[in-house]
Each structure stands twice: as C-alpha cells, then as structure tokens.
Amino acid sequence: GNSVTQMEGPVTLSEEAFLTINCTYTATGYPSLFWYVQYPGEGLQLLLKATKADDKGSNKGFEATYRKETTSFHLEKGSVQVSDSAVYFCALPYYNAGNMLTFGGGTRLMVKP
Amino acid sequence: DAGVTQSPTHLIKTRGQQVTLRCSPKSGHDTVSWYQQALGQGPQFIFQYYEEEERQRGNFPDRFSGHQFPNYSSELNVNALLLGDSALYLCASSPEFGARTDTQYFGPGTRLTVL
C-alpha cells in the first residue's frame, strides 16, 4: 500500500512566523493528497487537498502543492496565528482503489503570542 | 446538517472485556470507515463498510469487527480487549464508495481506555 512520511514535531513558532511542514509520500500512480488538522480534543478536519500533480490546495491561508517530481506535498503558511496551534496530518489513499486513508505520524504546531 | 456523530465520547473497560462503539455518518453519505489513533500517532485504518458489507480491511486482527445498518450507521466491536487497544477511535464517512478524490469527514471520536 501507499505510505507517507512527515516531519516530526513539535514545531514551535512565534505569531506571524512562516510555517513549513514537510510531507513526502510513496505511491503507485498519482493519488489524491490531503492535509488534515486536529485541534485539541477534537476529531480530524480536512484542511486542504490536491487531486492531481501540480495542483495547489489552499484553505485558511495554508497552501500545499502536489509535486510528483519530488513526491512531496509540503504544507506552508506565510503568517501563523495562535489559533493555528494543532496537530497536522498528511494523508493519501491507502490503496489506489478506494478512499481509505493512510496518515503520517502528525506534526504538532505550537504558536506563541 | 449534522456531521458525523459518534457515541459514547469516552469509555473505560478492563482487559478481556468487549466493547461496541457507534457512528452515524454525515447526511447523504453511505460509506463508513473506522480508524484507530493511538496517543501521539496518526490514525490507522481498520476497515470500511458500504452496503452493509466490509469492503476493505487494514492490518487489524479478527478481534476487531463491525457492522453497517440499512440507515448507513455503523458499529465497531472489539473483543478480548488488550491494554494496547487504548486509543481514540475515529469514524469517517464519505458520499461515494471507491471515489479516490473523495474527502472523508471525521467524527469527534470515542476515547477508549483499557485498564
């Protein structure tokens, strides 16, 4: 099956700093790629997704570009806020048939005022 | 429009017991998946149900079983609980079985503690 590796945390930033969380994947073909976010005490919410190579997903100031050459889908935000503090998960389909997901280990982001 | 709901929120069991967790999918969704999220880790896929049948299964033992009802709601059953089964159990639903670009919508989870 497909797999994903993301940078380990925690990542601690000051408010308005630039954020990058690295994600690389191993897959056959070109599956959709996802970033999910988990706020404290809550389930997972879709943050953004890209369905084909070179697509850029974006939401709430976060962006990620599907790079097939480097098999990467790095998450970026130009200016983080305290409210962005959460755990971020990169994910892709477990198999190329179906939409069950395999997740990275998660990266905890802490933003300080 | 209600999202994915799960019950109970928290559960405490002892080793060897059995547990049943419940999930109602988002309105209009007919496919339900279950995931186990151990503390500090990413979710691991357990299995997926569509049309009341298990369609895909991850690397979990037969102690983990499930069911889907005609109204698309689902149950996860775990028998002979082990300490290592302590985790957050997440249910996710999606509107179209097998659609690779489909987004999965997650519920808030059930926190299971095995003592």
Coordinates of C-alpha atoms in Angstrom, one line a residue:
Chain A
G1 CA 0.0 0.0 0.0
N2 CA 0.9 3.7 -0.2
S3 CA 2.7 5.4 2.6
V4 CA 3.5 8.9 3.8
T5 CA 6.3 10.4 5.9
Q6 CA 6.1 13.8 7.6
M7 CA 8.4 15.8 9.7
E8 CA 8.3 15.2 13.3
G9 CA 7.3 17.9 15.8
P10 CA 6.7 19.7 17.8
V11 CA 7.2 22.8 15.8
T12 CA 7.2 26.0 17.9
L13 CA 6.8 29.3 16.2
S14 CA 6.1 32.9 17.2
E15 CA 2.9 34.5 15.9
E16 CA 3.3 35.8 12.2
A17 CA 6.2 33.5 11.5
F18 CA 6.4 31.4 8.3
L19 CA 5.4 27.7 8.6
T20 CA 6.6 24.7 6.6
I21 CA 5.7 21.2 7.5
N22 CA 7.3 18.6 5.2
C23 CA 5.5 15.6 3.8
T24 CA 6.7 13.0 1.3
Y25 CA 4.9 10.0 0.0
T26 CA 5.4 6.7 -1.7
A27 CA 2.7 5.6 -4.0
T28 CA 2.0 3.9 -7.3
G29 CA 0.4 6.3 -9.7
Y30 CA -0.8 9.7 -8.7
P31 CA -3.2 9.5 -5.8
S32 CA -5.0 12.5 -4.2
L33 CA -3.1 14.1 -1.4
F34 CA -4.6 15.6 1.8
W35 CA -3.7 17.6 4.8
Y36 CA -6.0 17.2 7.9
V37 CA -5.8 19.2 11.1
Q38 CA -6.7 18.1 14.6
Y39 CA -7.4 20.7 17.2
P40 CA -7.1 19.8 20.9
G41 CA -9.9 17.4 22.0
E42 CA -11.4 17.2 18.5
G43 CA -11.6 14.8 15.5
L44 CA -9.8 15.5 12.2
Q45 CA -10.9 18.2 9.8
L46 CA -9.9 18.4 6.2
L47 CA -7.6 21.4 5.7
L48 CA -6.9 21.1 2.0
K49 CA -6.4 18.6 -0.8
A50 CA -5.0 18.3 -4.3
T51 CA -6.2 15.7 -6.7
K52 CA -3.6 15.7 -9.4
A53 CA 0.1 16.6 -10.0
D54 CA 1.0 20.3 -9.9
D55 CA -2.3 21.2 -8.2
K56 CA -2.2 23.6 -5.3
G57 CA -4.6 23.1 -2.5
S58 CA -5.3 26.1 -0.3
N59 CA -7.5 27.0 2.7
K60 CA -7.4 29.4 5.6
G61 CA -4.1 30.8 4.4
F62 CA -2.5 27.4 4.2
E63 CA -1.1 26.0 0.9
A64 CA 0.4 22.8 -0.4
T65 CA 1.5 21.9 -3.9
Y66 CA 1.4 18.4 -5.3
R67 CA 5.0 17.8 -6.6
K68 CA 5.3 14.5 -8.4
E69 CA 9.0 15.0 -9.2
T70 CA 9.9 15.1 -5.5
T71 CA 6.8 13.1 -4.3
S72 CA 6.1 15.8 -1.8
F73 CA 3.2 17.8 -0.5
H74 CA 4.7 20.3 1.9
L75 CA 2.3 22.5 4.0
E76 CA 3.0 26.2 4.2
K77 CA 1.5 29.3 5.7
G78 CA 3.0 32.7 5.4
S79 CA 1.9 34.1 8.8
V80 CA 0.8 31.7 11.6
Q81 CA -1.6 32.7 14.4
V82 CA -2.0 31.3 17.9
S83 CA -5.3 29.7 16.7
D84 CA -3.3 27.6 14.2
S85 CA -1.9 25.6 17.1
A86 CA -2.9 22.0 16.4
V87 CA -1.6 18.7 15.1
Y88 CA -1.3 18.5 11.3
F89 CA -1.5 15.2 9.4
C90 CA -0.5 14.5 5.8
A91 CA -2.5 11.7 4.2
L92 CA -3.2 9.8 0.9
P93 CA -5.3 6.8 0.0
Y94 CA -4.3 3.5 1.5
Y95 CA -4.7 1.8 -1.8
N96 CA -5.1 3.3 -5.2
A97 CA -8.6 1.9 -5.3
G98 CA -10.8 3.4 -2.7
N99 CA -10.6 6.4 -0.4
M100 CA -9.4 4.8 2.8
L101 CA -6.5 6.9 4.1
T102 CA -3.0 6.3 5.4
F103 CA -1.7 9.1 7.6
G104 CA 1.7 10.4 8.6
G105 CA 2.6 10.5 12.3
G106 CA 1.4 14.0 12.7
T107 CA 3.2 17.3 13.4
R108 CA 2.3 19.3 16.5
L109 CA 2.4 23.0 15.9
M110 CA 2.6 25.4 18.8
V111 CA 2.3 29.1 18.1
K112 CA 3.3 31.6 20.8
P113 CA 2.0 35.1 21.0
Chain B
D1 CA -26.8 19.5 8.6
A2 CA -25.4 17.2 11.3
G3 CA -21.9 16.0 10.7
V4 CA -20.5 12.6 11.7
T5 CA -21.6 11.7 15.2
Q6 CA -20.1 9.1 17.5
S7 CA -21.0 7.6 20.8
P8 CA -20.0 7.3 23.5
T9 CA -17.5 10.1 23.9
H10 CA -15.4 8.2 26.5
L11 CA -15.3 4.6 27.6
I12 CA -13.4 2.7 30.2
K13 CA -13.1 -1.1 30.1
T14 CA -10.9 -3.7 31.6
R15 CA -8.8 -6.3 29.8
G16 CA -10.7 -9.2 28.3
Q17 CA -13.9 -7.3 28.0
Q18 CA -15.8 -6.5 24.9
V19 CA -16.8 -3.0 23.6
T20 CA -19.1 -1.6 21.0
L21 CA -18.7 1.9 19.5
R22 CA -21.3 3.6 17.3
C23 CA -21.2 6.0 14.4
S24 CA -23.8 7.9 12.4
P25 CA -22.5 9.2 9.1
K26 CA -23.0 12.7 7.7
S27 CA -26.3 13.1 5.9
G28 CA -26.1 11.8 2.3
H29 CA -23.1 9.6 3.0
D30 CA -23.3 5.8 2.6
T31 CA -19.7 4.7 3.2
V32 CA -18.2 4.5 6.7
S33 CA -14.6 3.9 7.7
W34 CA -13.1 3.3 11.1
Y35 CA -9.7 4.3 12.3
Q36 CA -7.6 3.8 15.5
Q37 CA -5.5 6.7 16.7
A38 CA -3.1 5.8 19.5
L39 CA -1.8 8.6 21.6
G40 CA 0.7 10.8 19.7
Q41 CA 0.3 8.9 16.4
G42 CA -1.6 9.2 13.2
P43 CA -4.8 7.3 12.6
Q44 CA -4.6 3.7 11.4
F45 CA -7.2 2.4 9.0
I46 CA -9.2 -0.5 10.5
F47 CA -12.0 -1.2 7.9
Q48 CA -14.6 0.3 5.6
Y49 CA -18.3 -0.5 5.2
Y50 CA -20.5 0.0 2.2
E51 CA -23.9 -1.5 1.5
E52 CA -23.7 -3.3 4.9
E53 CA -20.6 -5.2 3.9
E54 CA -17.0 -4.9 4.9
R55 CA -15.2 -3.8 1.7
Q56 CA -11.6 -3.1 2.8
R57 CA -9.7 -4.0 5.9
G58 CA -6.4 -2.7 7.3
N59 CA -3.9 -4.7 9.3
F60 CA -6.1 -5.4 12.4
P61 CA -6.9 -8.8 14.0
D62 CA -10.2 -10.5 13.9
R63 CA -11.0 -9.2 17.4
F64 CA -12.0 -6.1 15.5
S65 CA -15.3 -6.5 13.8
G66 CA -18.0 -4.2 12.5
H67 CA -21.5 -3.8 11.2
Q68 CA -23.3 -1.4 9.0
F69 CA -27.1 -0.9 9.2
P70 CA -29.6 -0.1 6.5
N71 CA -29.6 3.6 7.6
Y72 CA -25.8 3.6 7.0
S73 CA -24.9 3.9 10.6
S74 CA -22.2 1.6 11.8
E75 CA -20.8 -0.2 14.9
L76 CA -17.2 -1.2 15.7
N77 CA -16.8 -4.1 18.1
V78 CA -13.6 -5.1 19.8
N79 CA -13.4 -8.4 21.7
A80 CA -11.0 -9.6 24.3
L81 CA -9.7 -6.1 24.9
L82 CA -5.9 -5.6 25.4
L83 CA -4.2 -2.7 27.1
G84 CA -2.8 -1.8 23.6
D85 CA -6.4 -1.2 22.3
S86 CA -6.5 2.1 24.3
A87 CA -6.9 4.8 21.7
L88 CA -9.1 7.3 20.1
Y89 CA -11.4 5.5 17.6
L90 CA -12.5 7.7 14.7
C91 CA -15.3 7.2 12.4
A92 CA -15.3 8.8 8.9
S93 CA -17.9 8.9 6.2
S94 CA -17.9 9.7 2.5
P95 CA -20.5 10.1 -0.1
E96 CA -19.3 7.8 -2.8
F97 CA -17.7 4.4 -2.3
G98 CA -14.4 4.0 -4.1
A99 CA -14.0 7.6 -5.2
R100 CA -10.3 8.2 -4.8
T101 CA -10.6 12.0 -4.8
D102 CA -13.4 11.8 -2.2
T103 CA -13.0 13.7 1.1
Q104 CA -13.6 11.7 4.3
Y105 CA -15.4 13.5 7.0
F106 CA -14.4 12.6 10.5
G107 CA -16.4 12.4 13.8
P108 CA -15.0 13.6 17.1
G109 CA -14.0 10.1 18.1
T110 CA -14.5 7.8 21.1
R111 CA -11.7 7.7 23.6
L112 CA -11.3 4.1 24.8
T113 CA -9.2 3.4 27.9
V114 CA -8.5 -0.3 28.7
L115 CA -7.3 -0.9 32.3

